[in-house]
Coordinates of C-alpha atoms in Angstrom, one line a residue:
M1 CA 0.6 -53.6 65.6
A2 CA 0.3 -49.9 64.9
E3 CA -2.9 -48.5 63.3
V4 CA -2.6 -46.8 60.0
S5 CA -4.6 -44.3 58.1
K6 CA -6.9 -46.9 56.5
D7 CA -8.2 -47.7 60.0
A8 CA -8.6 -44.1 60.8
I9 CA -10.7 -43.5 57.7
S10 CA -12.7 -46.7 57.5
G11 CA -12.6 -48.2 60.9
G12 CA -11.8 -51.5 59.4
P13 CA -8.8 -53.9 59.9
R14 CA -5.3 -53.3 58.4
Y15 CA -5.9 -56.4 56.2
L16 CA -9.1 -57.8 54.8
P17 CA -9.1 -61.6 54.6
I18 CA -8.0 -62.9 51.2
A19 CA -11.5 -64.1 50.5
E20 CA -13.1 -60.7 51.0
H21 CA -12.2 -59.5 47.5
G22 CA -13.7 -59.5 44.0
L23 CA -11.7 -59.3 40.7
I24 CA -12.0 -57.0 37.7
G25 CA -9.7 -56.8 34.6
D26 CA -9.1 -56.0 31.0
L27 CA -7.4 -59.2 29.8
R28 CA -4.0 -57.6 30.4
S29 CA -4.1 -57.0 34.2
V30 CA -6.5 -57.2 37.1
A31 CA -7.4 -55.4 40.3
L32 CA -8.6 -56.9 43.5
V33 CA -11.5 -54.9 45.2
G34 CA -12.1 -55.5 48.8
T35 CA -15.6 -55.7 50.3
D36 CA -14.8 -52.4 52.0
G37 CA -14.5 -50.7 48.5
T38 CA -10.7 -50.6 48.5
I39 CA -8.6 -51.6 45.5
D40 CA -5.6 -53.0 47.3
W41 CA -4.0 -54.9 44.4
Y42 CA -3.3 -53.7 40.9
C43 CA -0.4 -54.2 38.7
C44 CA -0.1 -51.9 35.6
P45 CA 0.3 -52.4 32.6
A46 CA 0.3 -56.2 32.9
F47 CA -0.2 -59.1 35.3
D48 CA 3.5 -59.4 36.1
A49 CA 4.3 -55.7 36.1
P50 CA 5.4 -54.1 39.4
S51 CA 2.3 -53.0 41.5
V52 CA 0.7 -49.7 41.8
F53 CA -1.6 -50.7 44.6
A54 CA -0.4 -53.5 46.9
S55 CA -1.8 -52.7 50.4
I56 CA -2.9 -56.4 50.5
L57 CA 0.8 -57.1 51.0
D58 CA 1.6 -54.1 53.1
A59 CA -1.0 -51.9 54.6
E60 CA 1.4 -48.9 55.0
R61 CA 3.7 -49.0 52.0
G62 CA 1.8 -50.8 49.4
G63 CA -0.7 -48.2 48.3
S64 CA -4.4 -48.3 47.7
F65 CA -7.5 -46.7 46.1
R66 CA -10.1 -46.4 48.8
M67 CA -13.7 -45.6 48.2
S68 CA -16.2 -45.8 51.0
A69 CA -19.2 -44.2 52.7
A70 CA -18.0 -41.4 55.0
G71 CA -20.0 -42.7 57.9
P72 CA -20.8 -46.1 59.4
A73 CA -22.0 -48.6 56.6
K74 CA -22.6 -52.1 56.0
T75 CA -21.3 -53.5 52.7
K76 CA -22.3 -56.2 50.2
Q77 CA -20.6 -57.2 47.0
F78 CA -21.8 -59.0 43.9
Y79 CA -21.1 -59.3 40.2
F80 CA -23.4 -57.7 37.8
P81 CA -25.1 -60.9 36.4
D82 CA -23.0 -62.9 33.8
T83 CA -20.2 -60.3 33.8
N84 CA -16.9 -59.4 35.4
V85 CA -18.4 -55.9 36.4
L86 CA -18.2 -55.8 40.2
I87 CA -20.7 -53.9 42.4
T88 CA -19.9 -53.0 46.0
R89 CA -22.9 -51.6 47.9
F90 CA -22.8 -49.4 50.9
F91 CA -25.9 -49.3 53.3
T92 CA -25.9 -46.3 55.5
E93 CA -28.5 -44.7 57.8
D94 CA -29.3 -42.0 55.2
G95 CA -29.3 -44.1 52.0
V96 CA -27.8 -46.7 49.9
G97 CA -24.9 -46.3 47.4
E98 CA -22.8 -48.5 45.3
V99 CA -19.5 -48.5 43.5
Q100 CA -19.5 -50.1 40.1
D101 CA -15.9 -51.3 39.3
F102 CA -14.8 -52.4 35.8
M103 CA -12.0 -52.2 33.2
P104 CA -13.3 -51.7 29.7
I105 CA -12.1 -54.2 27.1
R106 CA -10.8 -52.2 24.2
G107 CA -9.7 -53.4 20.8
E108 CA -8.0 -50.2 19.7
K109 CA -4.2 -50.5 20.5
I110 CA -3.9 -47.0 22.1
E111 CA -7.0 -47.3 24.1
A112 CA -6.0 -50.8 25.3
E113 CA -2.7 -49.3 26.4
R114 CA -4.6 -46.8 28.6
H115 CA -5.6 -49.7 30.9
R116 CA -8.5 -47.6 32.1
L117 CA -10.0 -48.5 35.5
I118 CA -13.4 -46.9 36.1
R119 CA -15.1 -46.5 39.5
R120 CA -18.6 -45.3 38.9
V121 CA -20.3 -44.3 42.3
V122 CA -24.1 -44.1 42.3
C123 CA -26.5 -43.3 45.0
V124 CA -29.5 -45.5 44.6
R125 CA -31.7 -44.5 47.6
G126 CA -31.7 -41.6 49.9
S127 CA -28.4 -39.7 50.1
V128 CA -24.8 -40.9 50.8
V129 CA -21.6 -39.1 51.5
F130 CA -18.6 -40.8 50.0
R131 CA -14.8 -40.5 50.6
T132 CA -12.1 -41.5 48.3
H133 CA -8.3 -41.6 49.0
V134 CA -6.0 -42.5 46.0
A135 CA -2.5 -43.5 47.1
P136 CA -0.4 -45.2 44.4
R137 CA 2.9 -46.6 45.5
F138 CA 4.9 -47.5 42.4
D139 CA 7.2 -50.6 41.9
F140 CA 5.8 -52.4 45.0
G141 CA 6.2 -49.2 47.1
A142 CA 9.9 -48.9 46.3
R143 CA 10.0 -46.2 43.6
P144 CA 9.1 -42.5 44.6
H145 CA 6.6 -40.5 42.6
T146 CA 5.4 -36.9 42.3
L147 CA 1.8 -35.6 42.3
R148 CA 0.8 -32.9 39.9
M149 CA -2.6 -31.3 40.0
D150 CA -3.9 -29.9 36.7
G151 CA -7.5 -28.8 36.9
A152 CA -9.7 -31.8 37.4
V153 CA -6.8 -34.3 36.8
A154 CA -4.3 -35.7 39.2
F155 CA -1.0 -36.8 37.7
F156 CA 0.9 -39.5 39.6
E157 CA 4.4 -39.7 37.9
S158 CA 7.2 -42.0 38.5
A159 CA 10.4 -42.7 36.5
Q160 CA 8.8 -45.8 34.8
L161 CA 5.0 -45.2 34.9
S162 CA 2.6 -42.3 35.0
L163 CA -1.0 -42.5 35.9
A164 CA -3.7 -40.0 35.5
L165 CA -6.8 -39.8 37.7
T166 CA -9.8 -37.9 36.4
A167 CA -13.0 -37.4 38.3
T168 CA -16.4 -35.6 37.9
V169 CA -16.1 -34.2 41.5
P170 CA -13.3 -31.9 42.8
L171 CA -10.0 -33.6 43.7
E172 CA -7.6 -32.2 46.4
A173 CA -4.0 -33.0 46.9
D174 CA -3.1 -34.8 50.1
G175 CA 0.7 -34.9 50.1
L176 CA 1.5 -37.3 47.3
D177 CA -2.0 -38.7 47.3
A178 CA -5.4 -37.4 46.0
R179 CA -8.6 -37.3 47.9
A180 CA -12.2 -36.2 47.6
E181 CA -15.4 -36.1 49.7
F182 CA -18.7 -35.7 48.0
K183 CA -22.4 -36.2 48.6
L184 CA -24.8 -37.8 46.2
A185 CA -28.5 -37.8 46.3
E186 CA -30.7 -40.6 44.9
G187 CA -30.1 -41.0 41.2
E188 CA -26.9 -38.9 41.2
S189 CA -23.4 -40.4 40.3
A190 CA -19.7 -39.6 40.2
V191 CA -17.1 -41.1 38.0
F192 CA -13.4 -41.8 38.7
A193 CA -11.2 -43.0 36.0
L194 CA -7.5 -44.1 36.4
D195 CA -5.5 -44.3 33.2
Q196 CA -1.8 -45.2 32.3
V197 CA -0.6 -42.2 30.3
G198 CA 2.4 -41.2 28.3
G199 CA 3.7 -41.6 24.8
E200 CA 0.7 -41.8 22.4
V201 CA -1.7 -42.2 25.3
A202 CA -3.0 -38.7 26.3
P203 CA -4.9 -37.9 29.4
R204 CA -8.7 -38.0 28.7
R205 CA -11.7 -37.2 30.9
C206 CA -14.3 -39.8 31.6
P207 CA -17.6 -37.9 31.8
R208 CA -20.7 -39.5 33.3
M209 CA -22.3 -40.3 29.9
E210 CA -19.1 -41.9 28.7
A211 CA -18.8 -44.0 31.9
E212 CA -22.3 -45.2 31.5
D213 CA -21.7 -46.0 27.9
Q214 CA -18.5 -47.9 28.9
F215 CA -20.4 -49.7 31.6
E216 CA -23.0 -50.9 29.1
T217 CA -20.3 -51.8 26.5
T218 CA -18.4 -53.9 29.2
V219 CA -21.4 -55.7 30.3
A220 CA -22.3 -56.5 26.7
Y221 CA -18.7 -57.8 26.1
W222 CA -18.8 -60.3 29.0
R223 CA -22.3 -61.4 28.3
K224 CA -21.6 -62.1 24.6
W225 CA -18.4 -64.0 25.5
L226 CA -20.2 -66.1 28.2
S227 CA -23.1 -66.8 25.7
Q228 CA -20.7 -69.2 23.9
S229 CA -20.9 -71.6 26.8
K230 CA -22.4 -75.0 26.2
Y231 CA -22.9 -75.8 29.9
R232 CA -26.5 -76.3 30.9
G233 CA -26.0 -78.3 34.0
R234 CA -27.1 -78.0 37.6
W235 CA -24.3 -75.6 38.8
R236 CA -24.5 -73.1 36.0
E237 CA -23.8 -70.0 38.2
M238 CA -20.6 -71.6 39.7
V239 CA -19.3 -73.0 36.5
H240 CA -19.9 -69.7 34.6
R241 CA -18.3 -67.7 37.4
S242 CA -15.2 -70.0 37.1
A243 CA -15.2 -69.6 33.3
L244 CA -15.4 -65.8 33.7
T245 CA -12.6 -66.0 36.1
L246 CA -10.4 -68.1 33.8
K247 CA -11.0 -65.6 31.1
L248 CA -9.9 -62.8 33.4
L249 CA -6.6 -64.6 33.9
T250 CA -6.0 -64.5 30.1
Y251 CA -3.4 -62.2 28.7
A252 CA -4.9 -61.2 25.4
P253 CA -1.9 -60.0 23.5
T254 CA -0.2 -63.5 23.6
G255 CA -2.9 -66.0 24.7
A256 CA -1.0 -66.8 27.9
I257 CA -3.1 -67.9 31.0
V258 CA -1.6 -67.0 34.4
A259 CA -1.8 -69.4 37.4
A260 CA -3.1 -66.5 39.6
P261 CA -3.0 -62.8 39.3
T262 CA -1.3 -62.2 42.7
T263 CA 2.1 -62.8 44.4
S264 CA 3.0 -64.0 47.9
L265 CA -0.5 -64.4 49.4
P266 CA 0.3 -66.8 52.2
E267 CA -0.5 -70.5 52.1
Q268 CA -0.2 -70.4 55.9
P269 CA -0.4 -67.0 57.8
G270 CA 3.1 -66.2 59.2
G271 CA 4.6 -69.0 57.1
E272 CA 7.2 -68.9 54.2
R273 CA 5.1 -70.7 51.6
N274 CA 4.5 -67.4 49.6
W275 CA 5.0 -67.6 45.9
D276 CA 4.7 -65.4 42.8
Y277 CA 1.9 -67.0 40.6
R278 CA 1.7 -64.3 37.9
Y279 CA 3.2 -66.5 35.2
V280 CA 2.3 -69.2 32.7
W281 CA 2.6 -72.6 34.1
V282 CA 2.5 -75.0 31.3
R283 CA 0.5 -77.4 33.4
D284 CA -2.0 -75.0 34.7
A285 CA -2.6 -73.4 31.4
A286 CA -3.0 -76.7 29.6
F287 CA -5.6 -77.9 32.1
C288 CA -7.3 -74.5 31.6
V289 CA -7.6 -75.3 27.8
Y290 CA -9.2 -78.6 28.7
A291 CA -11.8 -76.8 31.0
L292 CA -12.6 -74.1 28.4
L293 CA -12.9 -76.5 25.5
R294 CA -15.3 -78.5 27.6
L295 CA -17.6 -75.5 27.8
G296 CA -17.1 -74.6 24.1
F297 CA -14.6 -71.7 24.3
T298 CA -12.4 -72.7 21.4
G299 CA -11.0 -69.3 20.9
E300 CA -9.1 -69.2 24.1
A301 CA -7.7 -72.7 23.5
E302 CA -6.5 -71.6 20.0
A303 CA -4.8 -68.5 21.6
F304 CA -2.9 -70.7 24.1
M305 CA -1.9 -73.1 21.2
N306 CA -0.5 -70.0 19.4
F307 CA 1.4 -69.0 22.6
V308 CA 2.9 -72.5 22.7
T309 CA 3.8 -72.4 19.0
R310 CA 5.4 -68.9 19.3
H311 CA 7.1 -69.0 22.6
I312 CA 7.6 -72.6 23.9
S313 CA 10.4 -74.1 21.8
P314 CA 11.0 -77.9 22.2
G315 CA 14.6 -77.4 21.0
D316 CA 16.3 -74.9 23.2
G317 CA 18.8 -77.4 24.6
R318 CA 18.1 -76.9 28.4
A319 CA 19.7 -79.5 30.6
S320 CA 16.4 -79.9 32.7
G321 CA 14.3 -80.6 29.6
P322 CA 13.2 -79.1 26.4
L323 CA 10.6 -77.0 28.2
Q324 CA 10.6 -74.8 31.2
I325 CA 7.7 -75.5 33.6
M326 CA 6.6 -71.8 33.4
Y327 CA 7.1 -68.7 31.3
G328 CA 6.4 -65.0 31.5
I329 CA 3.2 -63.8 29.9
D330 CA 5.3 -62.6 26.9
G331 CA 7.1 -65.9 26.7
R332 CA 10.3 -64.8 28.4
T333 CA 12.2 -67.5 30.4
D334 CA 14.1 -65.5 32.9
L335 CA 11.8 -65.5 36.1
T336 CA 14.6 -64.9 38.6
E337 CA 13.2 -64.9 42.1
H338 CA 14.0 -62.3 44.7
E339 CA 12.5 -61.0 47.9
L340 CA 11.0 -57.6 48.6
A341 CA 12.3 -57.1 52.2
H342 CA 10.7 -53.7 52.5
L343 CA 7.1 -55.2 52.4
E344 CA 5.8 -57.0 55.5
G345 CA 3.5 -59.3 53.7
H346 CA -0.1 -60.0 54.1
E347 CA -0.9 -59.9 57.8
G348 CA 2.9 -59.9 58.4
S349 CA 3.5 -63.1 56.4
A350 CA 6.9 -62.4 54.9
P351 CA 8.7 -62.9 52.6
V352 CA 7.1 -61.2 49.6
R353 CA 8.6 -62.7 46.5
V354 CA 8.8 -61.6 42.8
G355 CA 9.8 -64.1 40.2
N356 CA 9.8 -67.8 40.8
A357 CA 12.8 -70.1 41.2
A358 CA 10.7 -73.1 40.4
A359 CA 11.1 -72.1 36.8
E360 CA 14.4 -74.0 36.8
Q361 CA 13.0 -77.2 38.2
L362 CA 12.4 -80.4 36.3
Q363 CA 8.8 -81.4 36.5
L364 CA 8.1 -84.2 34.1
D365 CA 4.4 -84.1 34.3
I366 CA 4.0 -80.9 32.3
Y367 CA 4.6 -82.9 29.1
G368 CA 1.5 -84.9 29.8
A369 CA -0.6 -81.9 30.6
L370 CA 0.5 -80.1 27.5
I371 CA 0.2 -82.9 25.0
D372 CA -3.2 -83.9 26.5
S373 CA -4.4 -80.4 25.8
I374 CA -3.0 -80.4 22.2
Y375 CA -4.8 -83.8 21.8
L376 CA -8.0 -82.3 22.9
Y377 CA -7.6 -79.2 20.9
D378 CA -6.8 -81.3 17.8
K379 CA -10.0 -83.4 18.5
W380 CA -12.5 -80.8 19.6
A381 CA -11.3 -77.5 18.1
R382 CA -8.9 -77.5 15.1
P383 CA -6.5 -80.0 13.7
V384 CA -2.9 -79.2 14.6
S385 CA -0.6 -78.1 11.8
S386 CA 2.3 -80.1 10.4
D387 CA 4.8 -77.8 12.2
Q388 CA 2.9 -78.2 15.5
W389 CA 2.9 -82.0 15.1
D390 CA 6.7 -81.9 14.5
D391 CA 7.0 -80.2 17.9
V392 CA 4.8 -82.8 19.5
C393 CA 7.0 -85.5 18.1
A394 CA 10.2 -83.8 19.5
L395 CA 8.6 -83.5 22.9
V396 CA 7.4 -87.2 22.9
D397 CA 10.8 -88.4 21.8
W398 CA 12.4 -86.5 24.6
V399 CA 9.9 -88.0 27.1
C400 CA 10.7 -91.5 25.8
E401 CA 14.3 -90.9 26.6
H402 CA 14.0 -89.1 30.0
W403 CA 10.8 -90.2 31.7
D404 CA 12.6 -92.3 34.4
Q405 CA 14.5 -89.3 35.8
P406 CA 13.8 -88.2 39.4
D407 CA 12.3 -84.7 39.4
E408 CA 10.6 -82.0 41.7
G409 CA 7.2 -83.1 40.8
I410 CA 3.8 -81.3 40.5
W411 CA 4.0 -79.8 43.9
E412 CA 7.4 -78.1 43.2
T413 CA 9.0 -79.4 46.3
R414 CA 12.2 -77.8 47.4
G415 CA 13.4 -80.9 49.4
G416 CA 15.1 -82.7 46.6
R417 CA 14.1 -84.7 43.5
K418 CA 12.3 -88.1 43.8
N419 CA 10.7 -90.7 41.4
F420 CA 7.3 -89.2 41.7
L421 CA 4.4 -91.4 40.6
Y422 CA 2.4 -88.5 39.3
S423 CA 5.4 -87.5 36.9
R424 CA 5.5 -91.1 35.6
L425 CA 1.7 -91.1 35.1
M426 CA 1.8 -87.9 33.1
C427 CA 4.7 -89.1 30.9
W428 CA 2.6 -92.1 30.2
V429 CA -0.3 -89.6 29.2
A430 CA 2.1 -87.7 27.0
I431 CA 3.0 -90.7 25.0
E432 CA -0.4 -92.3 24.9
R433 CA -2.1 -89.1 23.7
A434 CA 0.4 -88.6 21.0
I435 CA -0.1 -92.2 19.9
R436 CA -3.9 -91.6 19.7
M437 CA -3.3 -88.6 17.6
A438 CA -0.9 -90.3 15.2
N439 CA -3.3 -93.2 14.7
R440 CA -6.5 -91.0 14.4
R441 CA -5.0 -88.7 11.7
G442 CA -2.4 -91.1 10.2
L443 CA 0.4 -88.8 11.2
P444 CA 4.1 -89.9 10.9
A445 CA 5.5 -91.1 14.3
D446 CA 8.0 -93.6 15.6
L447 CA 5.2 -95.7 17.0
P448 CA 7.1 -98.8 17.9
R449 CA 9.4 -96.7 20.2
W450 CA 6.5 -94.8 21.6
R451 CA 4.5 -97.9 22.4
E452 CA 7.5 -99.6 24.1
A453 CA 8.1 -96.5 26.3
R454 CA 4.4 -96.2 27.1
D455 CA 4.1 -99.8 28.1
T456 CA 7.3 -99.7 30.1
I457 CA 6.0 -96.7 32.2
Y458 CA 2.7 -98.5 32.7
R459 CA 4.4 -101.6 34.2
R460 CA 6.8 -99.5 36.2
I461 CA 3.9 -97.6 37.9
H462 CA 2.2 -100.9 38.8
S463 CA 5.3 -102.6 40.0
R464 CA 7.0 -99.8 41.9
G465 CA 4.2 -97.2 42.5
W466 CA 2.0 -99.7 44.3
S467 CA 2.5 -100.5 48.0
E468 CA 1.3 -103.8 49.2
K469 CA 1.6 -102.6 52.8
R470 CA -0.6 -99.5 52.2
Q471 CA -2.7 -101.2 49.6
A472 CA -2.5 -98.0 47.6
F473 CA -0.5 -96.2 44.9
T474 CA 1.9 -93.9 46.6
Q475 CA 3.6 -90.6 46.1
Y476 CA 6.9 -91.9 44.8
E477 CA 8.4 -95.2 43.7
D478 CA 9.1 -97.9 46.4
G479 CA 7.5 -95.5 49.0
E480 CA 4.6 -95.7 51.4
V481 CA 3.5 -92.0 51.5
L482 CA 0.1 -91.1 50.1
D483 CA -0.4 -88.1 47.6
A484 CA -3.6 -86.7 46.3
A485 CA -2.0 -86.3 42.9
V486 CA -2.7 -90.0 42.1
L487 CA -6.4 -89.1 42.1
M488 CA -5.6 -88.2 38.4
M489 CA -4.9 -91.9 37.6
P490 CA -8.5 -92.8 36.6
L491 CA -9.2 -89.3 35.3
T492 CA -6.4 -89.7 32.7
K493 CA -7.7 -93.2 31.8
F494 CA -4.5 -94.9 33.1
I495 CA -6.5 -97.2 35.3
A496 CA -10.2 -98.3 35.4
P497 CA -12.0 -96.3 37.9
T498 CA -13.4 -99.4 39.4
D499 CA -10.2 -101.5 39.4
P500 CA -9.8 -103.0 42.9
K501 CA -6.3 -101.5 43.3
W502 CA -7.7 -98.1 42.5
L503 CA -10.7 -98.4 44.8
S504 CA -8.3 -99.5 47.6
T505 CA -6.3 -96.4 46.9
L506 CA -9.3 -94.2 46.9
D507 CA -10.2 -95.6 50.3
A508 CA -6.7 -95.0 51.7
L509 CA -6.7 -91.4 50.5
T510 CA -10.1 -90.9 52.0
E511 CA -9.1 -92.1 55.4
E512 CA -5.8 -90.3 55.5
L513 CA -5.9 -87.0 53.4
V514 CA -9.6 -86.1 53.4
S515 CA -11.3 -83.8 56.0
D516 CA -15.1 -83.0 55.4
S517 CA -14.6 -83.7 51.7
L518 CA -11.5 -81.4 51.6
V519 CA -8.3 -83.0 50.5
Y520 CA -4.7 -82.4 51.7
R521 CA -2.2 -82.9 48.9
Y522 CA 0.2 -84.9 51.1
D523 CA 1.4 -85.0 54.7
P524 CA 4.5 -82.7 54.9
E525 CA 5.8 -84.6 58.0
A526 CA 5.7 -88.0 56.2
S527 CA 7.1 -86.4 53.1
P528 CA 9.3 -83.4 53.9
D529 CA 9.1 -80.7 51.1
G530 CA 12.0 -78.5 52.3
L531 CA 9.7 -75.8 53.7
R532 CA 8.7 -74.9 57.2
G533 CA 5.0 -74.8 58.4
D534 CA 1.8 -76.5 57.6
E535 CA -0.7 -75.8 54.8
G536 CA -4.4 -76.1 54.2
T537 CA -6.3 -78.5 52.0
F538 CA -5.7 -78.1 48.3
S539 CA -8.8 -77.1 46.5
I540 CA -7.9 -78.6 43.1
C541 CA -7.4 -81.9 44.9
S542 CA -10.9 -81.6 46.5
F543 CA -12.5 -81.3 43.1
W544 CA -10.2 -84.1 41.7
Y545 CA -11.6 -86.3 44.6
V546 CA -15.2 -85.5 43.5
E547 CA -14.4 -86.5 40.0
A548 CA -12.6 -89.7 41.0
M549 CA -15.6 -90.7 43.1
V550 CA -17.9 -90.0 40.1
H551 CA -15.9 -92.4 38.0
A552 CA -15.8 -95.0 40.7
G553 CA -19.6 -94.9 40.8
R554 CA -19.9 -93.3 44.2
V555 CA -22.1 -90.6 42.7
D556 CA -24.1 -89.7 45.9
E557 CA -20.9 -89.3 47.9
A558 CA -19.4 -87.2 45.0
R559 CA -22.4 -84.9 44.9
L560 CA -22.3 -84.3 48.7
A561 CA -18.5 -83.6 48.5
F562 CA -19.1 -81.3 45.7
E563 CA -21.8 -79.4 47.4
K564 CA -19.7 -79.0 50.5
M565 CA -16.8 -77.7 48.5
L566 CA -19.1 -75.0 47.0
T567 CA -19.8 -73.7 50.6
Y568 CA -16.1 -72.9 50.9
A569 CA -16.2 -70.4 47.9
N570 CA -16.2 -66.8 48.8
H571 CA -19.2 -64.6 48.5
L572 CA -18.6 -64.2 44.7
G573 CA -17.9 -67.8 44.0
L574 CA -14.1 -67.4 44.0
Y575 CA -11.4 -69.6 45.3
A576 CA -7.9 -69.3 46.4
E577 CA -5.4 -72.2 46.2
E578 CA -6.0 -73.7 49.7
I579 CA -8.6 -73.7 52.5
S580 CA -7.5 -73.5 56.2
H581 CA -8.8 -75.8 58.9
T582 CA -11.2 -73.0 60.0
G583 CA -12.5 -72.6 56.3
E584 CA -10.5 -69.5 55.4
Q585 CA -9.1 -69.0 51.9
Q586 CA -5.3 -69.2 51.8
G587 CA -2.7 -68.6 49.0
N588 CA -2.9 -66.6 45.7
F589 CA -6.2 -65.5 44.7
P590 CA -8.2 -66.4 42.7
Q591 CA -6.4 -69.5 41.4
A592 CA -7.0 -70.8 37.8
F593 CA -6.1 -74.5 38.8
T594 CA -9.0 -74.6 41.4
H595 CA -11.6 -73.1 39.0
L596 CA -10.8 -75.3 36.1
A597 CA -11.0 -78.3 38.4
L598 CA -14.4 -77.1 39.5
I599 CA -15.6 -76.9 35.9
S600 CA -14.4 -80.5 35.2
A601 CA -15.9 -81.9 38.4
A602 CA -19.3 -80.3 37.6
F603 CA -19.3 -81.5 34.1
N604 CA -18.7 -85.1 35.0
L605 CA -20.9 -85.1 38.0
D606 CA -23.8 -83.6 35.8
R607 CA -23.3 -86.3 33.3
A608 CA -23.3 -89.1 35.9
L609 CA -26.5 -87.8 37.5
G610 CA -28.2 -87.7 34.1

């Protein structure tokens, strides 16, 4: 594989491992910053906008914002305590320097639309020579741009988006890129600020004092937000990092919560399991609401409820159900999937996809996740309105009518619909939680019909979801394949966690799907999913496993499994979707699903340990 300029400058590999990244953001978009100081993923002005920097998906064509020591250096990376301000330190022979990366959270509309990204470079010991190379590649590297130097400002301009780079050190043009080399002595600093400009947003310098002020303001914002947390348990650092990560995945203008901020990071190197996760999965976002409510963050739960009320209509007449399984962060429904053939993919793992065809799938479990989150919001935060209750009733009535359809299931298989047990389980949850709400608040509902459907589903799961041969609940009706999704059965209170049938299921899952406390979601050979290749263990399932063992009374085993799982986090406490057999992070990064499951597992394990 040919070497590229990144290697020539930094001496590093073409691609950093997925886990070698931290995350910063402004509640509208995020940037991934590698441990080598390179921003190699950034979409502007929103999570699901085309990329500006995407060298994580193509080292040559994707574009990047490199910042590094000019000579040999060791690096370390950490978050400024209790914030989403990221520090990358460079240790050289002559001194120690650091890059402080952050995106200010601005309330004013015009300043929020600037999407300012600040890189504050500081020498903390001795002296350090730094180099930077800023190479945006608009629209995933497919759209041309021009570079215009105007004094101390570099303007990168394309047909759809213009960025302005200002710096407190001299910038030079390098073709269509900008670069700088500068030396800092102990106590000295330099500031680089990248802004979206155009319309009402005019270019504006970012002097050192302003950068320092915005650093302090951003730190204060995150610490004030985190101070709302009610968690005081054993794993405070990991739980709070997960909470801060979930907050970063929130799109403030609408209250949407994205599943992950990246697209097409491979679940298997060289495989085809590459998906675009920069959208709002009803399931994922609803579970996020549960996790955040657990910690006391009612504002985020309310914002998502408002998103549901405004953008998710239970009466749009779609053949696959009243709801899509996912929406755009602005509530749009068209998420047409296509491939970007000009990008090679992370470490050559094509295809790179934009959009997600799974939006058209039928996944019945989303109704349980959504209505459970509404139930918890109504119970722990604020009572739902009469209009919201009418929407809940419409959804539950639809579930009562359609719960027994085959669907694609929680894992979004592309190998045909089946009668998945997890889908049945969550339809039961949808109806059962709505009945609880109606009874607790005296709300109008067709309770006889709802109870009949709930009880029918219950009996159906026990009669056709249980395998006498396997002595376990199975992936789909009348089958014998195991699936980690059934770990949710006791967590949703469908079955007693010490029921003999459940304990037998837990033992079967442990024997077949668990490896060093890590859990595979299912065996693709036993249950073909329509895709080539293998996959790693699914991190959300690993945390579900911990929680299921807690409820089963196996607390010591649960604690060991949880502590083991924590060792698979990256250096910042972040998780992708999966973990390979060698312990590497795989899939889109970081993933909301994993972090919300960590919060729930920690909460319940703490409570069991007393």
